[in-house]
Short mmCIF file of C-alpha atoms in Angstrom, two decimals:
data_model
loop_
_atom_site.label_atom_id
_atom_site.label_comp_id
_atom_site.label_asym_id
_atom_site.label_seq_id
_atom_site.Cartn_x
_atom_site.Cartn_y
_atom_site.Cartn_z
CA MET B 7 -36.12 -33.75 -56.71
CA THR B 8 -37.24 -37.30 -57.30
CA ASP B 9 -40.23 -38.87 -58.78
CA ARG B 10 -41.12 -40.34 -55.00
CA SER B 11 -40.81 -37.42 -53.33
CA ARG B 12 -42.83 -35.41 -55.09
CA VAL B 13 -46.10 -37.94 -55.12
CA ARG B 14 -44.83 -37.88 -51.41
CA ALA B 15 -45.28 -33.57 -51.18
CA ARG B 16 -48.45 -34.03 -53.84
CA VAL B 17 -50.16 -36.87 -51.07
CA VAL B 18 -49.81 -34.33 -48.31
CA ASP B 19 -51.15 -31.39 -49.66
CA GLY B 20 -54.09 -33.27 -51.02
CA LEU B 21 -54.27 -34.57 -47.14
CA LEU B 22 -54.06 -31.08 -45.96
CA ILE B 23 -56.59 -29.78 -48.37
CA ALA B 24 -59.05 -32.44 -46.81
CA MET B 25 -58.27 -30.78 -43.31
CA MET B 26 -59.53 -27.41 -44.55
CA ILE B 27 -62.52 -28.75 -46.44
CA LEU B 28 -63.74 -31.80 -44.34
CA PRO B 29 -64.68 -30.09 -41.22
CA PHE B 30 -67.07 -27.74 -43.07
CA VAL B 31 -68.86 -30.77 -44.76
CA GLY B 32 -68.98 -32.85 -42.02
CA CYS B 33 -70.57 -29.94 -39.92
CA ILE B 34 -73.26 -29.40 -43.38
CA LEU B 35 -73.60 -33.34 -42.63
CA LEU B 36 -74.10 -32.72 -38.88
CA LYS B 37 -77.20 -29.54 -39.66
CA ILE B 38 -78.06 -31.61 -41.54
CA LEU B 39 -79.28 -34.74 -39.80
CA PHE B 40 -80.22 -33.20 -36.83
CA THR B 41 -82.48 -30.13 -38.10
CA PRO B 42 -86.51 -31.66 -38.21
CA ALA B 43 -88.26 -31.79 -41.02
CA SER B 44 -90.98 -30.17 -40.21
CA GLU B 45 -89.14 -26.95 -39.35
CA GLY B 46 -89.81 -23.87 -41.30
CA ILE B 47 -87.17 -20.54 -41.21
CA THR B 48 -87.15 -19.72 -37.44
CA ILE B 49 -84.76 -17.29 -35.29
CA ALA B 50 -83.64 -19.33 -32.59
CA GLY B 51 -80.20 -20.27 -30.85
CA PRO B 52 -78.16 -22.87 -31.76
CA GLN B 53 -78.94 -26.64 -31.96
CA ILE B 54 -77.53 -28.49 -29.26
CA TYR B 55 -76.03 -31.88 -30.35
CA LEU B 56 -75.01 -34.04 -27.45
CA THR B 57 -75.86 -32.86 -23.33
CA VAL B 58 -72.95 -34.22 -21.06
CA PRO B 59 -74.44 -34.28 -17.37
CA MET B 60 -71.38 -32.29 -15.29
CA PRO B 61 -71.57 -31.76 -11.27
CA LEU B 62 -72.41 -27.81 -11.83
CA GLN B 63 -74.56 -27.51 -14.71
CA PRO B 64 -75.23 -29.60 -17.96
CA LEU B 65 -72.19 -29.25 -20.68
CA TYR B 66 -74.20 -28.49 -23.95
CA ILE B 67 -72.12 -29.48 -27.31
CA SER B 68 -74.05 -27.12 -29.40
CA GLU B 69 -73.70 -26.50 -33.41
CA SER B 70 -71.18 -23.35 -32.50
CA THR B 71 -68.81 -25.55 -30.50
CA VAL B 72 -68.61 -27.68 -33.43
CA VAL B 73 -68.40 -25.26 -36.24
CA SER B 74 -65.75 -23.24 -34.07
CA ALA B 75 -63.62 -26.50 -33.87
CA ALA B 76 -64.26 -26.66 -37.75
CA VAL B 77 -62.89 -23.53 -37.72
CA VAL B 78 -59.72 -23.86 -35.90
CA ILE B 79 -58.99 -27.29 -37.58
CA ALA B 80 -58.88 -25.76 -41.05
CA VAL B 81 -57.24 -22.42 -40.05
CA ILE B 82 -54.36 -25.32 -38.72
CA GLY B 83 -54.92 -27.07 -42.27
CA LEU B 84 -54.69 -23.24 -44.07
CA CYS B 85 -51.50 -22.82 -42.01
CA LEU B 86 -49.89 -26.09 -42.74
CA TYR B 87 -51.07 -26.04 -46.44
CA LEU B 88 -49.38 -22.81 -46.75
CA THR B 89 -46.09 -23.36 -45.49
CA HIS B 90 -45.69 -27.23 -46.80
CA GLY B 91 -42.43 -27.46 -48.45
CA ILE B 92 -41.14 -24.04 -48.27
CA LYS B 93 -37.38 -23.70 -49.42
CA GLU B 94 -35.26 -20.36 -49.17
CA VAL B 95 -35.65 -19.21 -52.22
CA PRO B 96 -39.33 -19.18 -52.66
CA ASP B 97 -40.90 -21.03 -55.96
CA SER B 98 -44.29 -21.71 -54.92
CA LYS B 99 -47.18 -19.29 -54.52
CA ARG B 100 -48.05 -20.49 -51.34
CA GLN B 101 -45.20 -19.84 -50.16
CA LEU B 102 -45.83 -15.81 -51.48
CA VAL B 103 -48.80 -16.12 -50.05
CA ALA B 104 -47.68 -16.95 -46.37
CA GLU B 105 -44.59 -14.74 -46.44
CA PHE B 106 -47.31 -11.84 -47.69
CA ILE B 107 -49.28 -12.69 -45.22
CA VAL B 108 -46.52 -12.36 -42.14
CA GLU B 109 -45.25 -9.31 -43.50
CA LYS B 110 -48.12 -7.78 -43.30
CA VAL B 111 -49.64 -8.80 -40.22
CA THR B 112 -45.96 -7.55 -38.75
CA ASP B 113 -46.08 -4.46 -40.09
CA PHE B 114 -49.22 -4.22 -38.83
CA VAL B 115 -48.70 -5.36 -35.13
CA GLY B 116 -45.01 -3.34 -35.19
CA GLU B 117 -47.43 -0.05 -36.22
CA ASN B 118 -49.83 -0.10 -33.89
CA MET B 119 -48.27 -2.23 -30.61
CA GLY B 120 -44.61 -0.84 -31.12
CA ALA B 121 -41.29 -2.96 -31.04
CA ARG B 122 -41.91 -4.15 -27.72
CA PHE B 123 -45.26 -6.47 -28.39
CA ILE B 124 -43.89 -7.71 -32.19
CA GLY B 125 -44.46 -10.87 -30.47
CA PHE B 126 -48.12 -10.45 -30.85
CA ALA B 127 -48.22 -11.31 -34.25
CA PRO B 128 -49.15 -14.98 -34.42
CA PHE B 129 -51.89 -14.25 -31.51
CA VAL B 130 -53.49 -11.18 -33.61
CA THR B 131 -53.28 -13.38 -36.50
CA ALA B 132 -54.68 -16.39 -34.74
CA ILE B 133 -57.37 -13.89 -33.58
CA LEU B 134 -58.24 -12.18 -37.63
CA ALA B 135 -58.25 -15.48 -38.76
CA LEU B 136 -60.76 -17.56 -36.40
CA SER B 137 -63.26 -14.68 -35.94
CA ALA B 138 -63.64 -13.74 -39.75
CA LEU B 139 -63.56 -17.49 -41.24
CA SER B 140 -65.81 -18.39 -37.83
CA SER B 141 -68.66 -15.38 -39.38
CA MET B 142 -67.64 -16.37 -42.53
CA SER B 143 -68.93 -20.08 -42.54
CA SER B 144 -72.48 -18.86 -42.54
CA LEU B 145 -71.85 -19.01 -45.79
CA PHE B 146 -71.90 -22.73 -46.15
CA GLY B 147 -75.36 -22.39 -44.29
CA LEU B 148 -73.96 -23.27 -40.89
CA TYR B 149 -74.96 -21.11 -37.63
CA SER B 150 -71.73 -18.97 -37.29
CA PRO B 151 -70.00 -19.36 -34.05
CA THR B 152 -69.76 -15.78 -33.40
CA SER B 153 -73.43 -15.14 -33.38
CA ASP B 154 -73.22 -17.39 -30.16
CA ILE B 155 -72.09 -14.96 -26.91
CA ASN B 156 -70.79 -17.61 -25.35
CA ILE B 157 -67.85 -18.15 -27.81
CA VAL B 158 -66.97 -14.31 -28.30
CA ALA B 159 -67.06 -14.14 -24.25
CA GLY B 160 -64.18 -16.96 -24.23
CA TRP B 161 -62.05 -14.73 -26.60
CA ALA B 162 -62.75 -11.57 -24.94
CA VAL B 163 -62.10 -13.29 -21.48
CA LEU B 164 -58.45 -14.10 -22.96
CA VAL B 165 -58.02 -10.61 -24.18
CA PHE B 166 -58.68 -9.91 -20.89
CA ILE B 167 -56.40 -11.59 -18.88
CA LEU B 168 -53.79 -10.57 -21.29
CA ILE B 169 -54.77 -6.83 -20.64
CA THR B 170 -54.39 -7.64 -16.82
CA HIS B 171 -51.20 -9.82 -17.13
CA TYR B 172 -49.24 -7.09 -18.87
CA LYS B 173 -50.71 -4.24 -16.53
CA LEU B 174 -49.75 -6.01 -13.58
CA ARG B 175 -46.46 -6.14 -15.25
CA GLY B 176 -45.66 -2.67 -13.43
CA GLY B 177 -46.38 -4.07 -9.66
CA LEU B 178 -50.14 -4.87 -7.91
CA GLY B 179 -49.81 -1.86 -5.91
CA ASN B 180 -49.04 0.59 -9.05
CA TYR B 181 -52.24 -1.76 -10.64
CA LEU B 182 -54.55 -0.62 -7.76
CA LYS B 183 -53.64 2.62 -7.52
CA SER B 184 -53.93 3.53 -11.60
CA PHE B 185 -58.26 3.07 -10.53
CA GLY B 186 -58.25 6.27 -8.33
CA ASP B 187 -56.19 8.19 -11.81
CA PRO B 188 -57.80 11.90 -11.66
CA ILE B 189 -58.94 11.71 -8.02
CA PRO B 190 -59.79 8.81 -5.37
CA ILE B 191 -63.82 9.59 -5.87
CA PHE B 192 -63.94 7.65 -9.95
CA TYR B 193 -62.66 4.30 -7.96
CA PRO B 194 -65.66 2.97 -8.56
CA PHE B 195 -66.64 4.01 -12.06
CA ASN B 196 -62.89 3.35 -13.41
CA VAL B 197 -63.55 -0.36 -11.75
CA ILE B 198 -66.80 -0.85 -13.56
CA SER B 199 -65.04 1.18 -17.52
CA GLU B 200 -62.52 -1.85 -16.28
CA ILE B 201 -64.87 -4.83 -16.29
CA ALA B 202 -67.17 -3.53 -19.20
CA THR B 203 -63.86 -3.58 -21.43
CA PRO B 204 -64.39 -7.49 -22.35
CA VAL B 205 -68.22 -7.10 -21.67
CA SER B 206 -68.25 -4.46 -25.06
CA MET B 207 -65.81 -6.19 -26.98
CA THR B 208 -68.25 -9.27 -26.88
CA PHE B 209 -71.83 -7.25 -27.31
CA ARG B 210 -69.78 -5.10 -30.28
CA HIS B 211 -68.56 -8.68 -31.99
CA TYR B 212 -71.86 -10.64 -31.66
CA GLY B 213 -74.20 -8.23 -31.80
CA ASN B 214 -73.24 -7.37 -35.13
CA ILE B 215 -73.07 -11.10 -36.62
CA LEU B 216 -76.28 -11.87 -34.85
CA SER B 217 -78.10 -8.79 -36.22
CA GLY B 218 -76.96 -9.61 -39.20
CA ALA B 219 -78.16 -13.27 -39.21
CA VAL B 220 -81.58 -12.04 -37.89
CA ILE B 221 -81.79 -9.62 -40.42
CA SER B 222 -80.72 -11.92 -43.33
CA THR B 223 -83.28 -14.54 -41.75
CA LEU B 224 -86.10 -11.92 -41.49
CA ILE B 225 -86.18 -10.43 -45.46
CA ALA B 226 -86.06 -14.57 -46.49
CA THR B 227 -88.93 -15.40 -44.90
CA VAL B 228 -90.84 -12.14 -45.87
CA LEU B 229 -89.64 -12.91 -49.45
CA ALA B 230 -90.83 -16.60 -49.10
CA LYS B 231 -94.10 -15.57 -47.66
CA LEU B 232 -94.41 -12.68 -50.77
CA SER B 233 -93.91 -15.23 -53.84
CA ASN B 234 -95.87 -17.74 -51.68
CA LEU B 235 -99.19 -14.86 -52.16
CA LEU B 236 -98.20 -14.00 -55.46
CA LEU B 237 -97.69 -17.67 -56.85
CA SER B 238 -101.20 -19.13 -54.95
CA LEU B 239 -102.83 -17.13 -57.66
CA THR B 240 -102.02 -19.99 -60.00
CA HIS B 241 -104.16 -22.02 -57.52
CA ASN B 242 -101.35 -24.73 -58.00
CA PHE B 243 -100.12 -26.34 -54.58
CA TYR B 244 -96.69 -27.09 -55.52
CA ILE B 245 -96.00 -24.13 -57.79
CA ALA B 246 -97.47 -21.76 -54.72
CA ASN B 247 -94.43 -23.25 -52.90
CA ILE B 248 -92.11 -22.21 -54.68
CA PRO B 249 -89.90 -19.08 -53.21
CA PHE B 250 -88.65 -17.49 -56.59
CA LEU B 251 -88.47 -13.88 -55.06
CA ARG B 252 -85.63 -15.10 -52.93
CA VAL B 253 -83.59 -15.33 -55.65
CA GLY B 254 -80.74 -12.82 -55.73
CA LEU B 255 -82.02 -9.78 -52.81
CA PRO B 256 -80.36 -12.47 -50.55
CA ALA B 257 -77.49 -13.31 -51.97
CA VAL B 258 -76.59 -9.21 -52.27
CA LEU B 259 -77.41 -8.65 -48.08
CA SER B 260 -75.25 -12.08 -47.37
CA LEU B 261 -71.88 -10.02 -49.26
CA TYR B 262 -72.58 -7.13 -47.05
CA PHE B 263 -73.62 -9.08 -43.49
CA ASP B 264 -71.67 -12.63 -43.86
CA VAL B 265 -68.32 -11.16 -45.94
CA PHE B 266 -67.68 -7.50 -45.49
CA SER B 267 -69.38 -6.81 -41.70
CA SER B 268 -67.54 -9.93 -40.67
CA VAL B 269 -64.39 -9.31 -41.96
CA LEU B 270 -64.78 -5.63 -40.35
CA GLN B 271 -65.86 -7.22 -36.91
CA ALA B 272 -62.77 -9.92 -37.21
CA TYR B 273 -60.03 -6.41 -37.87
CA ILE B 274 -61.82 -4.60 -35.11
CA PHE B 275 -61.39 -6.91 -32.79
CA ALA B 276 -57.79 -7.42 -33.42
CA MET B 277 -57.38 -3.68 -33.44
CA LEU B 278 -59.24 -3.56 -29.99
CA THR B 279 -57.50 -6.47 -28.50
CA MET B 280 -53.90 -4.66 -29.89
CA LEU B 281 -54.99 -1.24 -28.64
CA PHE B 282 -56.13 -2.09 -24.55
CA ILE B 283 -52.80 -4.73 -24.21
CA SER B 284 -50.43 -2.24 -25.80
CA GLY B 285 -52.48 1.05 -24.16
CA GLY B 286 -52.62 -0.72 -20.76
CA TYR B 287 -48.98 -1.27 -20.60
CA PRO B 288 -47.52 0.89 -17.72
CA GLU B 289 -43.98 1.88 -19.31
CA GLU B 290 -42.88 3.79 -16.55
CA ALA B 291 -44.11 2.18 -13.80
CA VAL B 292 -42.53 -1.17 -15.37
CA GLU B 293 -39.06 1.12 -15.73
CA LYS B 294 -39.01 2.39 -12.28
CA ARG B 295 -39.49 -0.93 -10.96
CA ARG B 296 -36.53 -2.52 -13.01
CA GLU B 297 -34.61 0.32 -11.97
CA LYS B 298 -35.49 -0.49 -8.34
CA ARG B 299 -35.08 -3.49 -8.43
CA ALA B 300 -31.40 -3.27 -10.52
CA ALA B 301 -30.62 -0.60 -7.44
CA LYS B 302 -31.27 -3.54 -4.63
CA LYS B 303 -29.39 -6.26 -6.75
CA ALA B 304 -26.21 -3.58 -6.94
CA ALA B 305 -26.34 -2.95 -3.25
CA LYS B 306 -26.57 -6.60 -2.28
CA GLU B 307 -23.84 -7.07 -4.94
CA ALA B 308 -21.59 -4.39 -3.18
CA LYS B 309 -22.40 -5.63 0.49
CA LYS B 310 -21.44 -9.11 -0.48
CA SER B 311 -18.45 -7.99 -1.62
CA GLU B 312 -17.68 -5.61 1.05
CA GLU B 313 -18.37 -8.36 3.44
CA ALA B 314 -15.69 -10.81 1.26
CA ALA B 315 -13.10 -7.93 1.60
CA ALA B 316 -13.63 -7.42 5.07
CA LYS B 317 -13.01 -11.27 5.60
CA GLN B 318 -9.71 -11.30 3.62
CA MET Y 21 -105.23 -16.10 -17.47
CA GLU Y 22 -105.55 -15.24 -21.55
CA ILE Y 23 -105.21 -11.41 -20.84
CA ALA Y 24 -101.92 -12.05 -18.31
CA ILE Y 25 -100.25 -13.97 -20.90
CA ALA Y 26 -101.14 -11.00 -23.62
CA ILE Y 27 -100.03 -8.74 -21.35
CA ILE Y 28 -96.75 -10.33 -21.09
CA LEU Y 29 -95.88 -10.65 -24.29
CA GLY Y 30 -97.51 -7.75 -25.57
CA CYS Y 31 -95.20 -5.86 -23.04
CA CYS Y 32 -91.77 -8.05 -24.23
CA ALA Y 33 -92.85 -6.08 -27.49
CA LEU Y 34 -93.43 -3.24 -26.48
CA GLY Y 35 -90.36 -3.15 -24.27
CA ALA Y 36 -87.77 -4.45 -27.26
CA GLY Y 37 -89.04 -1.56 -29.55
CA VAL Y 38 -88.74 0.68 -26.66
CA ALA Y 39 -84.80 -0.19 -26.40
CA MET Y 40 -84.23 0.29 -29.73
CA ILE Y 41 -84.62 3.98 -29.76
CA ALA Y 42 -80.88 3.88 -28.78
CA GLY Y 43 -80.80 3.28 -32.20
CA ILE Y 44 -81.00 7.20 -33.00
CA GLY Y 45 -77.88 7.66 -30.92
CA PRO Y 46 -75.09 5.26 -32.44
CA GLY Y 47 -77.39 6.49 -35.83
CA ILE Y 48 -76.38 10.37 -35.54
CA GLY Y 49 -72.46 9.30 -33.90
CA GLU Y 50 -71.53 7.27 -36.92
CA GLY Y 51 -73.07 9.97 -39.38
CA TYR Y 52 -70.55 12.38 -37.89
CA ALA Y 53 -67.63 10.45 -38.24
CA VAL Y 54 -68.41 9.35 -41.48
CA GLY Y 55 -69.12 13.12 -42.84
CA LYS Y 56 -65.92 14.32 -41.15
CA ALA Y 57 -64.01 11.51 -42.58
CA CYS Y 58 -65.59 12.33 -46.28
CA GLU Y 59 -63.95 16.10 -45.23
CA ALA Y 60 -61.03 15.02 -44.23
CA ILE Y 61 -60.44 12.93 -47.40
CA ALA Y 62 -61.50 15.68 -49.54
CA ARG Y 63 -58.56 17.85 -47.79
CA GLN Y 64 -56.30 15.14 -48.52
CA PRO Y 65 -56.68 12.88 -50.55
CA GLU Y 66 -53.59 11.23 -50.29
CA GLN Y 67 -54.25 9.95 -46.76
CA LYS Y 68 -57.63 8.09 -47.90
CA GLY Y 69 -56.61 4.78 -46.75
CA SER Y 70 -55.70 5.61 -42.97
CA VAL Y 71 -58.51 8.20 -42.56
CA THR Y 72 -60.70 5.81 -43.97
CA THR Y 73 -59.29 2.68 -41.44
CA THR Y 74 -59.60 5.03 -38.54
CA MET Y 75 -63.15 5.93 -39.22
CA LEU Y 76 -64.49 2.15 -39.89
CA MET Y 77 -62.51 1.54 -36.63
CA GLY Y 78 -64.50 4.91 -34.64
CA CYS Y 79 -67.58 4.22 -36.20
CA ALA Y 80 -67.56 0.15 -34.55
CA VAL Y 81 -66.80 1.61 -31.35
CA ALA Y 82 -69.95 4.33 -31.43
CA GLU Y 83 -71.99 1.60 -32.31
CA THR Y 84 -71.71 -0.08 -29.75
CA THR Y 85 -74.36 1.45 -27.60
CA GLY Y 86 -76.73 0.36 -30.12
CA LEU Y 87 -75.81 -3.31 -30.14
CA TYR Y 88 -76.33 -3.33 -26.25
CA ALA Y 89 -79.94 -2.14 -27.12
CA LEU Y 90 -80.27 -4.89 -30.05
CA VAL Y 91 -78.62 -7.58 -27.07
CA ILE Y 92 -81.91 -6.46 -25.17
CA ALA Y 93 -84.25 -6.33 -27.46
CA ILE Y 94 -83.40 -9.59 -28.87
CA LEU Y 95 -83.79 -11.10 -25.21
CA LEU Y 96 -86.98 -9.64 -25.26
CA MET Y 97 -88.41 -10.69 -28.21
CA PHE Y 98 -86.89 -14.20 -28.12
CA VAL Y 99 -85.51 -15.36 -23.96
CA ALA Y 100 -88.23 -13.13 -22.20
CA PRO Y 101 -91.54 -14.35 -23.11
CA LYS Y 102 -90.74 -18.23 -22.93
CA THR Y 103 -88.99 -17.44 -19.46
CA LEU Y 104 -91.88 -15.34 -17.87
CA LEU Y 105 -94.46 -17.43 -19.29
CA ASN Y 106 -93.41 -20.71 -17.24
CA VAL Y 107 -92.64 -18.11 -14.15
CA TRP Y 108 -96.57 -17.32 -14.26
CA LYS Y 109 -97.26 -20.66 -14.91
CA SER Y 110 -95.38 -22.03 -12.19
CA PHE Y 111 -96.99 -19.04 -10.12
CA LEU Y 112 -100.32 -20.32 -10.48
CA GLY Y 113 -98.83 -23.61 -10.00
#
């Protein structure tokens, strides 16, 4: 490798690392600029940065939208960084990491969905990375997008569309018939349980992350009040406002709520996606349909050849 | 007027508390699941990994009803009072 190309690779690496870090820095700056100074600790929804007028309802560009966009950019940057300058025989650590991730996820998807759906590996990885990194963005003090119901509902609707798409592979009649499964009286209940799939996926993910955020906020508030109460014995205004009890415990809580819980929820969301998509796939109906089509095609061809023979 | 506002706020808080009774169900369910997982690991320690992942999965699914209640409680605590007070004020004119 020449000197010049090495320098160029270094510069590209630096740019990609900046692509991973800068979006979060921008989000933090935006948050600092837009948070009112007088506000103490409150439990509220995401801040709305911008309101775009739209015909039906104004479009709100909120903190969660901005942070999730930043997470998307960071994930793209991470992918590009890990795969930058890959070779047939790996000589860098990051290529090993990238290969490890790809291998693990392909195994994971193949184990849970079967060989037919192995093409879902990139989609499942995208869901895992997005969900985990979005939830973990509260480590930087940002509002994690997954504690906003709209973001998670978007993912759940996407998964629901995929589930319905693969169920429709067996034909529309088969799809409609599958709701009256044991006996036709169950039809409305089965329809309701089908609709409940994305709703429960949304509420599970969003509720877990939001409850973690609410509990950590409440505990931080209580610790600040408690230290204020203790230090007010000194009768000094400046000393009394130091929340010294807040050192320590919120970090431990954050380890559970921000790191463990977010990774677990990402795993569960991806797992449920895989199970619902591969579980709803009507294999027999698809086979039957394929056979029917093949038979029809064969009959048509036989007819054609017969006609051709008659002409001759 | 003050009494009406007090009733609205109090009932919202009470409703949030009552909604969280649903936390009992996931508690029992998850405890049962984890207990059984412990038994399974004690019987077959070499299956620890797969038992743990299955257990976490089941726990997350069992948690759903509790989270429904949590969402209702959060709505009652932080969203409903404002909305109801606005409705009440517009009702009075």
